[in-house]
CSV table of C-alpha atoms in Angstrom, one decimal:
chain,number,residue,atom,x,y,z
M,1,MET,CA,-7.1,-14.7,-26.2
M,2,SER,CA,-9.4,-17.3,-24.6
M,3,ALA,CA,-12.5,-15.8,-23.1
M,4,PRO,CA,-12.2,-17.4,-19.6
M,5,ALA,CA,-8.8,-15.9,-18.9
M,6,ILE,CA,-9.9,-12.5,-20.1
M,7,ASP,CA,-13.1,-12.6,-18.2
M,8,ILE,CA,-11.6,-13.8,-14.9
M,9,VAL,CA,-8.7,-11.3,-14.9
M,10,ALA,CA,-10.9,-8.4,-16.1
M,11,SER,CA,-13.5,-9.2,-13.4
M,12,ALA,CA,-10.7,-9.2,-10.8
M,13,LEU,CA,-9.5,-5.8,-12.1
M,14,ASP,CA,-13.0,-4.4,-11.7
M,15,ARG,CA,-12.9,-5.4,-8.1
M,16,LEU,CA,-9.3,-4.6,-7.2
M,17,ALA,CA,-8.0,-1.7,-9.3
M,18,GLY,CA,-9.5,1.2,-7.3
M,19,GLU,CA,-9.2,4.6,-8.8
M,20,GLY,CA,-6.4,6.5,-10.6
M,21,PRO,CA,-3.5,5.5,-12.9
M,22,LEU,CA,-2.2,1.9,-12.5
M,23,GLY,CA,1.2,0.4,-12.8
M,24,LEU,CA,1.9,-3.0,-14.3
M,25,ALA,CA,5.1,-5.0,-13.5
M,26,CYS,CA,6.1,-7.0,-16.6
M,27,SER,CA,9.2,-9.1,-17.1
M,28,GLY,CA,8.3,-10.2,-20.6
M,29,GLY,CA,7.5,-13.8,-19.4
M,30,GLY,CA,4.3,-15.5,-20.3
M,31,ASP,CA,2.4,-14.6,-17.1
M,32,SER,CA,3.2,-10.9,-17.1
M,33,LEU,CA,2.9,-10.4,-20.8
M,34,ALA,CA,-0.6,-12.0,-20.8
M,35,LEU,CA,-1.5,-9.7,-18.0
M,36,LEU,CA,-0.2,-6.7,-20.0
M,37,LEU,CA,-2.4,-7.6,-22.9
M,38,ILE,CA,-5.5,-8.3,-20.8
M,39,ALA,CA,-5.1,-5.3,-18.5
M,40,GLY,CA,-4.3,-3.1,-21.5
M,41,ARG,CA,-7.6,-3.9,-23.2
M,42,TRP,CA,-9.4,-3.5,-19.8
M,43,ALA,CA,-7.8,-0.1,-19.2
M,44,ARG,CA,-8.8,1.2,-22.6
M,45,GLN,CA,-12.4,0.1,-22.1
M,46,SER,CA,-12.4,1.6,-18.6
M,47,GLY,CA,-10.6,4.8,-19.6
M,48,ARG,CA,-7.7,4.1,-17.2
M,49,ALA,CA,-4.1,5.2,-17.5
M,50,LEU,CA,-1.5,2.4,-17.5
M,51,HIS,CA,2.2,2.6,-16.9
M,52,ILE,CA,4.4,-0.4,-17.5
M,53,LEU,CA,7.4,-1.1,-15.2
M,54,THR,CA,10.1,-3.7,-16.0
M,55,VAL,CA,13.0,-4.5,-13.8
M,56,ASP,CA,16.4,-5.3,-15.2
M,57,HIS,CA,18.1,-7.3,-12.5
M,58,CYS,CA,21.4,-7.3,-14.4
M,59,LEU,CA,22.1,-10.9,-13.3
M,60,ARG,CA,22.2,-12.4,-16.9
M,61,PRO,CA,23.7,-11.1,-20.1
M,62,GLU,CA,20.2,-11.3,-21.7
M,63,SER,CA,18.4,-9.2,-19.1
M,64,THR,CA,19.0,-5.8,-20.9
M,65,GLY,CA,17.6,-7.1,-24.1
M,66,GLU,CA,14.6,-8.6,-22.3
M,67,ALA,CA,13.8,-5.3,-20.6
M,68,ARG,CA,14.0,-3.6,-24.1
M,69,PHE,CA,11.6,-6.2,-25.4
M,70,VAL,CA,9.1,-5.2,-22.7
M,71,ALA,CA,9.6,-1.5,-23.4
M,72,GLU,CA,9.1,-2.0,-27.1
M,73,THR,CA,6.0,-4.2,-26.6
M,74,ALA,CA,4.5,-1.5,-24.3
M,75,ALA,CA,5.3,1.2,-26.8
M,76,ARG,CA,3.6,-0.8,-29.6
M,77,LEU,CA,0.5,-1.1,-27.4
M,78,GLY,CA,0.6,2.7,-26.6
M,79,TRP,CA,1.7,2.5,-23.0
M,80,PRO,CA,4.7,4.3,-21.4
M,81,CYS,CA,7.3,2.1,-19.8
M,82,ASP,CA,10.1,2.5,-17.3
M,83,ILE,CA,13.2,0.2,-17.3
M,84,LEU,CA,14.3,-0.1,-13.7
M,85,ARG,CA,17.8,-1.3,-13.1
M,86,TRP,CA,19.1,-3.1,-10.0
M,87,ASP,CA,22.5,-1.5,-9.9
M,88,ASP,CA,23.6,-3.4,-6.8
M,89,ALA,CA,23.1,-6.8,-8.3
M,90,ARG,CA,25.5,-9.5,-7.3
M,91,GLY,CA,25.4,-13.3,-7.0
M,92,GLY,CA,25.8,-15.4,-3.9
M,93,SER,CA,23.6,-16.8,-1.2
M,94,GLY,CA,20.0,-15.6,-0.8
M,95,LEU,CA,20.0,-14.3,-4.4
M,96,GLN,CA,16.3,-14.8,-5.0
M,97,ALA,CA,15.3,-13.1,-1.8
M,98,ARG,CA,17.6,-10.2,-2.4
M,99,ALA,CA,16.4,-9.8,-6.0
M,100,ARG,CA,12.8,-9.9,-4.8
M,101,ALA,CA,13.4,-7.2,-2.2
M,102,ALA,CA,15.2,-5.0,-4.8
M,103,ARG,CA,12.4,-5.5,-7.3
M,104,HIS,CA,9.8,-4.4,-4.8
M,105,ARG,CA,11.9,-1.3,-3.8
M,106,LEU,CA,12.3,-0.3,-7.5
M,107,LEU,CA,8.6,-0.9,-8.3
M,108,ALA,CA,7.5,1.1,-5.2
M,109,SER,CA,9.8,4.0,-5.9
M,110,ALA,CA,8.6,4.2,-9.5
M,111,ALA,CA,5.0,4.0,-8.4
M,112,ARG,CA,5.4,6.9,-6.1
M,113,ARG,CA,7.3,8.9,-8.7
M,114,HIS,CA,4.5,8.4,-11.3
M,115,ARG,CA,1.7,8.7,-8.6
M,116,LEU,CA,0.3,5.3,-9.5
M,117,SER,CA,-2.5,4.2,-7.3
M,118,ALA,CA,-1.4,0.5,-7.4
M,119,VAL,CA,0.9,-1.8,-9.2
M,120,MET,CA,-0.4,-5.0,-10.8
M,121,LEU,CA,1.6,-8.3,-10.5
M,122,ALA,CA,1.0,-11.4,-12.6
M,123,HIS,CA,1.1,-14.0,-9.9
M,124,THR,CA,-1.0,-17.0,-10.9
M,125,ARG,CA,-2.8,-19.8,-9.1
M,126,ASP,CA,0.3,-22.0,-9.7
M,127,ASP,CA,2.5,-19.3,-8.0
M,128,GLN,CA,0.2,-19.4,-5.0
M,129,ASP,CA,0.3,-23.2,-4.9
M,130,GLU,CA,4.1,-23.1,-4.9
M,131,THR,CA,4.3,-20.4,-2.3
M,132,VAL,CA,2.1,-22.2,0.2
M,133,CYS,CA,3.9,-25.4,-0.3
M,134,MET,CA,7.3,-23.8,0.1
M,135,ARG,CA,6.3,-21.9,3.3
M,136,LEU,CA,4.8,-25.0,4.9
M,137,ALA,CA,7.9,-27.1,3.9
M,138,ALA,CA,10.1,-24.4,5.6
M,139,GLY,CA,8.2,-24.8,8.8
M,140,GLY,CA,5.9,-21.9,8.4
M,141,SER,CA,2.7,-21.5,10.4
M,142,TRP,CA,-0.8,-21.2,9.0
M,143,ARG,CA,-0.2,-17.4,8.8
M,144,SER,CA,2.6,-17.8,6.4
M,145,ALA,CA,0.5,-20.3,4.4
M,146,ALA,CA,-2.0,-17.4,3.9
M,147,ALA,CA,0.5,-16.5,1.2
M,148,MET,CA,-0.3,-13.8,-1.4
M,149,ALA,CA,-3.4,-11.6,-1.2
M,150,GLU,CA,-5.2,-10.2,-4.2
M,151,ARG,CA,-4.7,-6.7,-2.8
M,152,ALA,CA,-2.0,-5.8,-0.3
M,153,PRO,CA,0.5,-3.1,0.7
M,154,SER,CA,3.9,-3.2,-0.9
M,155,PRO,CA,6.4,-5.0,1.3
M,156,ALA,CA,9.0,-2.4,0.6
M,157,TRP,CA,9.4,0.0,3.5
M,158,PRO,CA,9.6,3.0,3.6
M,159,GLU,CA,9.7,3.2,-0.2
M,160,GLY,CA,6.3,1.5,-0.6
M,161,ARG,CA,4.5,3.2,2.2
M,162,GLU,CA,1.7,4.5,-0.1
M,163,VAL,CA,1.8,1.8,-2.7
M,164,MET,CA,-0.7,-1.1,-3.1
M,165,LEU,CA,-0.1,-4.3,-5.0
M,166,VAL,CA,-2.9,-5.9,-7.0
M,167,ARG,CA,-2.8,-9.6,-8.2
M,168,PRO,CA,-5.7,-10.1,-10.6
M,169,CYS,CA,-4.4,-13.5,-11.9
M,170,LEU,CA,-4.5,-15.5,-8.7
M,171,ALA,CA,-7.6,-17.5,-9.9
M,172,VAL,CA,-6.0,-18.3,-13.3
M,173,SER,CA,-3.5,-21.0,-14.0
M,174,ARG,CA,-0.1,-20.5,-15.7
M,175,ALA,CA,-1.2,-22.8,-18.5
M,176,ASP,CA,-4.4,-20.8,-19.1
M,177,LEU,CA,-2.4,-17.6,-19.5
M,178,ARG,CA,0.1,-19.2,-21.9
M,179,ALA,CA,-2.8,-20.7,-23.9
M,180,SER,CA,-4.2,-17.3,-24.2
M,181,LEU,CA,-1.0,-15.9,-25.5
M,182,GLU,CA,-0.7,-18.7,-28.1
M,183,ALA,CA,-4.3,-18.1,-29.2
M,184,ASP,CA,-3.4,-14.4,-29.7
M,185,GLY,CA,-0.2,-15.2,-31.6
M,186,ALA,CA,2.0,-13.4,-29.0
M,187,ALA,CA,5.6,-14.3,-28.2
M,188,TRP,CA,7.1,-14.2,-24.7
M,189,ILE,CA,10.4,-14.7,-23.0
M,190,GLU,CA,11.3,-17.9,-21.3
M,191,ASP,CA,13.6,-17.3,-18.4
M,192,PRO,CA,16.1,-20.2,-18.2
M,193,SER,CA,16.1,-20.0,-14.4
M,194,ASN,CA,12.6,-21.3,-14.5
M,195,GLN,CA,14.2,-24.7,-15.3
M,196,ASP,CA,17.0,-24.5,-12.8
M,197,ALA,CA,16.5,-27.0,-10.0
M,198,HIS,CA,19.1,-25.2,-7.9
M,199,TYR,CA,16.2,-22.9,-6.9
M,200,ALA,CA,13.7,-24.1,-4.2
M,201,ARG,CA,10.7,-22.8,-6.2
M,202,ILE,CA,11.6,-24.8,-9.3
M,203,ARG,CA,12.1,-28.0,-7.2
M,204,THR,CA,8.7,-27.3,-5.6
M,205,ARG,CA,7.2,-26.7,-9.0
M,206,GLN,CA,8.5,-30.1,-10.2
M,207,THR,CA,7.2,-31.8,-7.1
M,208,LEU,CA,3.7,-30.3,-7.6
M,209,ALA,CA,3.7,-31.4,-11.2
M,210,GLN,CA,4.4,-35.0,-10.0
M,211,LEU,CA,1.5,-34.8,-7.5
M,212,ASN,CA,-0.8,-33.6,-10.2
M,213,ASP,CA,0.2,-36.5,-12.4
M,214,ARG,CA,-0.7,-38.8,-9.6
M,215,GLY,CA,-4.2,-37.4,-9.2
M,216,PHE,CA,-3.6,-34.9,-6.4
M,217,ASP,CA,-5.3,-31.5,-7.1
M,218,THR,CA,-2.5,-29.1,-6.1
M,219,GLY,CA,-5.0,-26.2,-6.7
M,220,ARG,CA,-6.1,-27.1,-3.1
M,221,PHE,CA,-3.0,-25.2,-1.9
M,222,ALA,CA,-4.2,-22.0,-3.4
M,223,ALA,CA,-7.8,-22.6,-2.1
M,224,LEU,CA,-6.2,-23.1,1.4
M,225,ALA,CA,-4.4,-19.8,1.0
M,226,THR,CA,-7.6,-18.0,0.2
M,227,ASP,CA,-9.3,-19.4,3.3
M,228,LEU,CA,-6.3,-18.7,5.6
M,229,ARG,CA,-6.0,-15.1,4.2
M,230,ALA,CA,-9.6,-14.4,5.3
M,231,MET,CA,-8.7,-15.8,8.8
M,232,LEU,CA,-5.6,-13.6,8.9
M,233,ASP,CA,-7.5,-10.5,7.9
M,234,ALA,CA,-10.1,-11.2,10.6
M,235,GLU,CA,-7.3,-11.7,13.2
M,236,ARG,CA,-5.7,-8.4,12.3
M,237,LEU,CA,-9.1,-6.6,12.4
M,238,ALA,CA,-9.8,-8.0,15.9
M,239,ALA,CA,-6.3,-6.9,17.0
M,240,TRP,CA,-7.0,-3.4,15.5
M,241,GLN,CA,-10.3,-3.2,17.5
M,242,ALA,CA,-8.5,-4.3,20.6
M,243,ALA,CA,-5.8,-1.7,20.1
M,244,ARG,CA,-8.1,1.2,21.0
M,245,THR,CA,-8.6,-0.3,24.5
M,246,CYS,CA,-5.0,-0.5,25.5
M,247,LEU,CA,-2.6,1.4,23.2
M,248,ARG,CA,-1.5,5.0,22.6
M,249,LEU,CA,0.7,6.0,19.6
M,250,HIS,CA,3.1,8.9,20.0
M,251,PRO,CA,4.4,10.7,16.9
M,252,TRP,CA,7.9,11.1,18.4
M,253,GLY,CA,8.4,7.4,18.0
M,254,ALA,CA,6.9,5.2,20.8
M,255,ILE,CA,3.9,3.3,21.8
M,256,ASP,CA,2.6,2.9,25.4
M,257,LEU,CA,0.1,0.4,26.6
M,258,ALA,CA,-2.0,-0.3,29.7
M,259,PRO,CA,-0.5,-3.5,31.2
M,260,ASP,CA,-3.7,-4.6,32.9
M,261,ARG,CA,-5.8,-4.3,29.7
M,262,TRP,CA,-3.0,-6.0,27.7
M,263,SER,CA,-2.9,-9.0,30.0
M,264,ARG,CA,-6.6,-9.6,29.5
M,265,LEU,CA,-6.2,-9.9,25.7
M,266,PRO,CA,-6.0,-13.4,24.2
M,267,PRO,CA,-2.3,-14.3,23.5
M,268,VAL,CA,-2.9,-14.5,19.8
M,269,LEU,CA,-4.2,-10.9,19.7
M,270,ARG,CA,-1.3,-9.7,21.9
M,271,LEU,CA,1.2,-11.1,19.5
M,272,THR,CA,-0.6,-9.7,16.4
M,273,LEU,CA,-0.7,-6.2,18.1
M,274,LEU,CA,2.9,-6.5,19.3
M,275,GLU,CA,4.0,-7.4,15.7
M,276,ALA,CA,2.4,-4.2,14.4
M,277,ALA,CA,3.8,-2.1,17.3
M,278,VAL,CA,7.3,-3.4,16.9
M,279,MET,CA,7.3,-2.7,13.1
M,280,ALA,CA,6.0,0.9,13.8
M,281,VAL,CA,8.4,1.7,16.6
M,282,SER,CA,11.5,0.1,14.9
M,283,GLY,CA,10.8,1.3,11.4
M,284,GLN,CA,12.2,-1.9,10.0
M,285,PRO,CA,10.9,-3.4,6.8
M,286,ALA,CA,10.5,-7.0,7.8
M,287,SER,CA,8.0,-8.3,10.3
M,288,PRO,CA,9.6,-10.1,13.3
M,289,SER,CA,8.8,-13.8,13.8
M,290,ARG,CA,6.5,-14.8,16.6
M,291,ALA,CA,9.4,-16.6,18.3
M,292,ARG,CA,11.1,-13.3,18.7
M,293,LEU,CA,8.0,-11.5,19.9
M,294,ILE,CA,7.1,-14.0,22.6
M,295,PRO,CA,9.9,-12.9,25.0
M,296,LEU,CA,8.9,-9.3,24.6
M,297,ASP,CA,5.3,-10.2,25.4
M,298,GLY,CA,6.5,-12.1,28.4
M,299,ALA,CA,8.4,-9.0,29.6
M,300,ILE,CA,5.3,-6.8,29.3
M,301,LEU,CA,3.3,-9.3,31.3
M,302,ALA,CA,5.9,-9.7,34.0
M,303,GLY,CA,6.6,-5.9,34.2
M,304,ARG,CA,10.3,-6.2,33.5
M,305,PRO,CA,12.6,-4.4,31.0
M,306,ALA,CA,13.6,-6.2,27.8
M,307,SER,CA,15.0,-5.6,24.4
M,308,GLY,CA,14.7,-7.2,21.0
M,309,CYS,CA,13.5,-6.7,17.4
M,310,GLY,CA,15.0,-3.2,17.5
M,311,VAL,CA,12.9,-1.9,20.4
M,312,LEU,CA,13.1,-1.6,24.2
M,313,VAL,CA,10.4,-2.5,26.7
M,314,ARG,CA,10.3,-0.2,29.7
M,315,PRO,CA,7.7,-1.1,32.4
M,316,GLY,CA,5.8,1.3,34.6
M,317,ALA,CA,2.2,2.4,35.2
M,318,ARG,CA,2.0,2.1,31.4
M,319,VAL,CA,4.5,0.0,29.5
M,320,TRP,CA,6.6,1.8,26.9
M,321,LEU,CA,7.8,0.4,23.6
M,322,ILE,CA,10.6,2.7,22.4
M,323,ARG,CA,13.2,2.6,19.7
M,324,ASP,CA,16.5,1.0,20.6
M,325,GLY,CA,18.9,3.9,20.1
M,326,GLY,CA,21.9,1.5,19.8
M,327,ALA,CA,20.3,0.0,16.7
M,328,VAL,CA,20.3,3.5,15.1
M,329,SER,CA,23.6,5.1,16.2
M,330,GLY,CA,25.6,1.9,16.6
M,331,ARG,CA,27.3,-0.1,19.3
M,332,VAL,CA,30.8,-0.5,20.5
M,333,ASP,CA,31.3,-3.7,18.5
M,334,ARG,CA,29.7,-2.6,15.2
M,335,GLU,CA,28.8,0.3,13.0
M,336,PRO,CA,25.1,0.5,12.0
M,337,PRO,CA,23.9,0.9,8.4
M,338,SER,CA,23.0,4.4,7.3
M,339,PRO,CA,19.5,5.3,8.7
M,340,TRP,CA,18.8,7.5,5.7
M,341,ILE,CA,16.9,6.8,2.5
M,342,GLU,CA,17.0,9.6,0.0
M,343,GLU,CA,13.9,9.9,-2.1
M,344,GLU,CA,13.4,11.5,-5.6
M,345,ALA,CA,10.8,13.9,-4.4
M,346,GLY,CA,13.5,15.8,-2.4
M,347,THR,CA,12.5,14.1,0.9
M,348,ALA,CA,14.5,11.7,3.0
M,349,VAL,CA,13.4,9.1,5.4
M,350,PHE,CA,15.2,8.6,8.7
M,351,ASP,CA,15.3,5.1,10.2
M,352,GLY,CA,12.1,4.1,8.4
M,353,ARG,CA,10.2,6.4,10.9
M,354,PHE,CA,10.4,10.0,9.9
M,355,VAL,CA,10.1,11.9,6.6
M,356,ILE,CA,12.2,15.0,6.4
M,357,ASP,CA,11.2,17.6,3.9
M,358,GLY,CA,11.6,21.2,2.9
M,359,ARG,CA,13.7,23.5,4.9
M,360,ALA,CA,14.4,20.8,7.4
M,361,ARG,CA,16.8,19.1,5.0
M,362,GLU,CA,19.3,21.9,5.7
M,363,LEU,CA,19.5,21.0,9.4
M,364,GLU,CA,21.9,18.5,11.1
M,365,TRP,CA,19.9,15.4,12.1
M,366,ARG,CA,20.9,12.9,14.7
M,367,LEU,CA,19.7,11.5,18.0
M,368,LEU,CA,19.4,13.8,21.0
M,369,GLY,CA,21.9,11.8,23.1
M,370,ASP,CA,22.3,11.4,26.9
M,371,THR,CA,23.7,15.0,27.4
M,372,TYR,CA,20.8,16.7,25.5
M,373,GLU,CA,23.4,18.8,23.7
M,374,GLY,CA,22.0,22.0,22.2
M,375,LEU,CA,18.6,21.8,24.0
M,376,THR,CA,18.1,25.1,25.8
M,377,ASP,CA,14.8,24.4,27.5
M,378,ARG,CA,13.9,20.8,28.4
M,379,ALA,CA,10.2,21.5,29.1
M,380,ILE,CA,9.4,20.1,25.7
M,381,LEU,CA,10.5,16.7,26.9
M,382,ASP,CA,8.0,16.5,29.8
M,383,SER,CA,5.7,14.2,28.0
M,384,VAL,CA,8.5,11.8,27.0
M,385,PRO,CA,9.6,9.1,29.5
M,386,GLY,CA,13.3,9.3,30.6
M,387,PRO,CA,14.5,6.2,28.8
M,388,ALA,CA,13.2,7.4,25.5
M,389,ARG,CA,14.6,10.9,25.5
M,390,SER,CA,18.2,10.2,24.4
M,391,GLY,CA,16.8,8.4,21.3
M,392,LEU,CA,14.7,11.3,20.1
M,393,LEU,CA,15.5,12.5,16.6
M,394,VAL,CA,16.5,16.2,16.6
M,395,GLY,CA,17.4,18.8,14.0
M,396,ARG,CA,20.2,21.1,15.0
M,397,ASP,CA,21.2,24.5,13.5
M,398,ALA,CA,24.6,25.8,14.5
M,399,GLY,CA,24.6,23.3,17.3
M,400,SER,CA,21.3,24.3,18.8
M,401,VAL,CA,18.3,21.9,18.8
M,402,VAL,CA,15.6,23.7,16.7
M,403,VAL,CA,13.2,20.9,16.1
M,404,ILE,CA,12.4,17.5,17.7
M,405,ALA,CA,10.7,15.0,15.4
M,406,GLY,CA,7.1,14.4,16.6
M,407,LEU,CA,7.3,17.1,19.3
M,408,GLY,CA,7.9,20.4,17.4
M,409,ASN,CA,10.1,23.4,18.1
M,410,PRO,CA,11.6,23.9,21.5
M,411,VAL,CA,11.8,27.3,23.1
M,412,SER,CA,15.0,29.3,22.7
M,413,ALA,CA,17.0,30.9,25.4
M,414,GLU,CA,15.2,34.2,24.7
M,415,GLY,CA,11.8,32.6,25.3
M,416,GLY,CA,10.7,32.3,21.7
M,417,VAL,CA,10.4,29.5,19.3
M,418,ALA,CA,13.9,28.3,18.4
M,419,VAL,CA,13.3,28.5,14.7
M,420,GLY,CA,10.6,29.8,12.5
M,421,GLY,CA,9.5,29.0,9.0
M,422,ALA,CA,8.2,25.8,7.3
M,423,ILE,CA,10.0,22.8,8.7
M,424,GLU,CA,8.2,19.6,7.8
M,425,VAL,CA,9.0,16.4,9.8
M,426,ARG,CA,6.3,13.7,9.4
M,427,SER,CA,6.1,10.7,11.7
M,428,LEU,CA,5.4,7.4,10.1
M,429,ILE,CA,4.6,5.5,13.3
M,430,GLU,CA,0.8,5.7,12.9
M,431,HIS,CA,0.9,5.0,9.2
M,432,ARG,CA,3.0,1.9,9.8
M,433,PHE,CA,0.9,0.6,12.6
M,434,CYS,CA,-2.4,1.1,10.8
M,435,ARG,CA,-1.1,-0.2,7.5
M,436,ARG,CA,0.0,-3.5,9.1
M,437,LEU,CA,-3.4,-4.2,10.7
M,438,LEU,CA,-5.6,-2.6,8.1
M,439,PRO,CA,-4.1,-3.5,4.7
M,440,HIS,CA,-7.3,-2.8,2.8
M,441,GLY,CA,-8.4,0.4,4.6
M,442,ALA,CA,-7.2,3.9,5.3
M,443,ALA,CA,-4.0,4.0,7.3
M,444,ARG,CA,-5.0,6.3,10.1
M,445,TRP,CA,-5.2,6.1,13.9
M,446,PHE,CA,-8.2,6.7,16.0
M,447,ASP,CA,-9.2,10.3,16.7
M,448,GLU,CA,-7.7,11.8,19.8
M,449,THR,CA,-11.0,11.6,21.8
M,450,GLU,CA,-11.1,7.9,21.1
M,451,ARG,CA,-7.7,7.0,22.3
M,452,ALA,CA,-7.1,4.8,25.3
């Protein structure tokens, strides 16, 4: 391989890889195969374990053979490989977006199963150019143009809640990686969809090639993304620092804020904080657009109730953001999707907000409801505002509420704890909030003594 590509990618791995075993997503195409060869040599020199992951999207007849090619290549190089199948594959509109989401879910689940510290992706400088151009053409803001980071949390939620993505090839061109493979005598797979102008990315790729031919350095798009990423990280860090002045996170599934302090924050920080808060309270995987957040911010400032993005705004001496129970249990006009995601470790995640484990799996889990059915002593609810109580997640045993997620065990009719033994229910609200604002740091909230 050519020294520049090896040196640039290996240097990026030194900076980005962290500690522990690493995953590497490989499709068998030129970019990911080049990364496999470079990262494999780097891992051997560094004494690091490497696990190859390849996704069979099951969308083309050739996909199964391509996945086998990757597995055989990995085996020849001495690395274990998992073939991950997208069993729900189907054509239709939004195919690329659905395939991307499925790919990230599969990679994240495999990374957690194998306890991988991060998963490497082979996105190049050309991919960054195309992503920035596509997002701007679609009307995106400067934040969307920040595009791909070298190191970032997995976008899959909750499957990727502990998984980092590493992109060590962002400073290398696609042509450089292919030249490296040719110099090494390595063969790779050419995906025919990479020539299909039905896809927006391929049309963008063709447009950028024309611009390059006319003397425009399209690498400036990737350079712009790097600058904007630094600005985005600084904005989120400023929002994080502002959070300690006005927010409190509650493990049972809510955030409350001081409206006077909130109103003194610059609008840009309010919306950045509100984005993280809504994602944490709703448990949803995608971040809401700023256009959808602005009405919620307006309601907070005006002291009036509102709903949107899967949360409810309830004003008072402190303003509460709580989960919209109707989005979980359904409404008169529609049934909701199942709130459960079963995980291979024997755990299950409810509504993207709570991890249920151990003995707790044997209980009946659903929202408390307006009648508080099965709750003998309501004193445990004293710290919860009225509008939020019906939406609390509770575990019932023989009809009796024996545990409330984020609050613990209520008292039984006899005056003791309703149930004994190890029941593990972990709230993800703090993890989600911190992960959104601190993608490069530890996902933990401030100590109790430091809270607002």
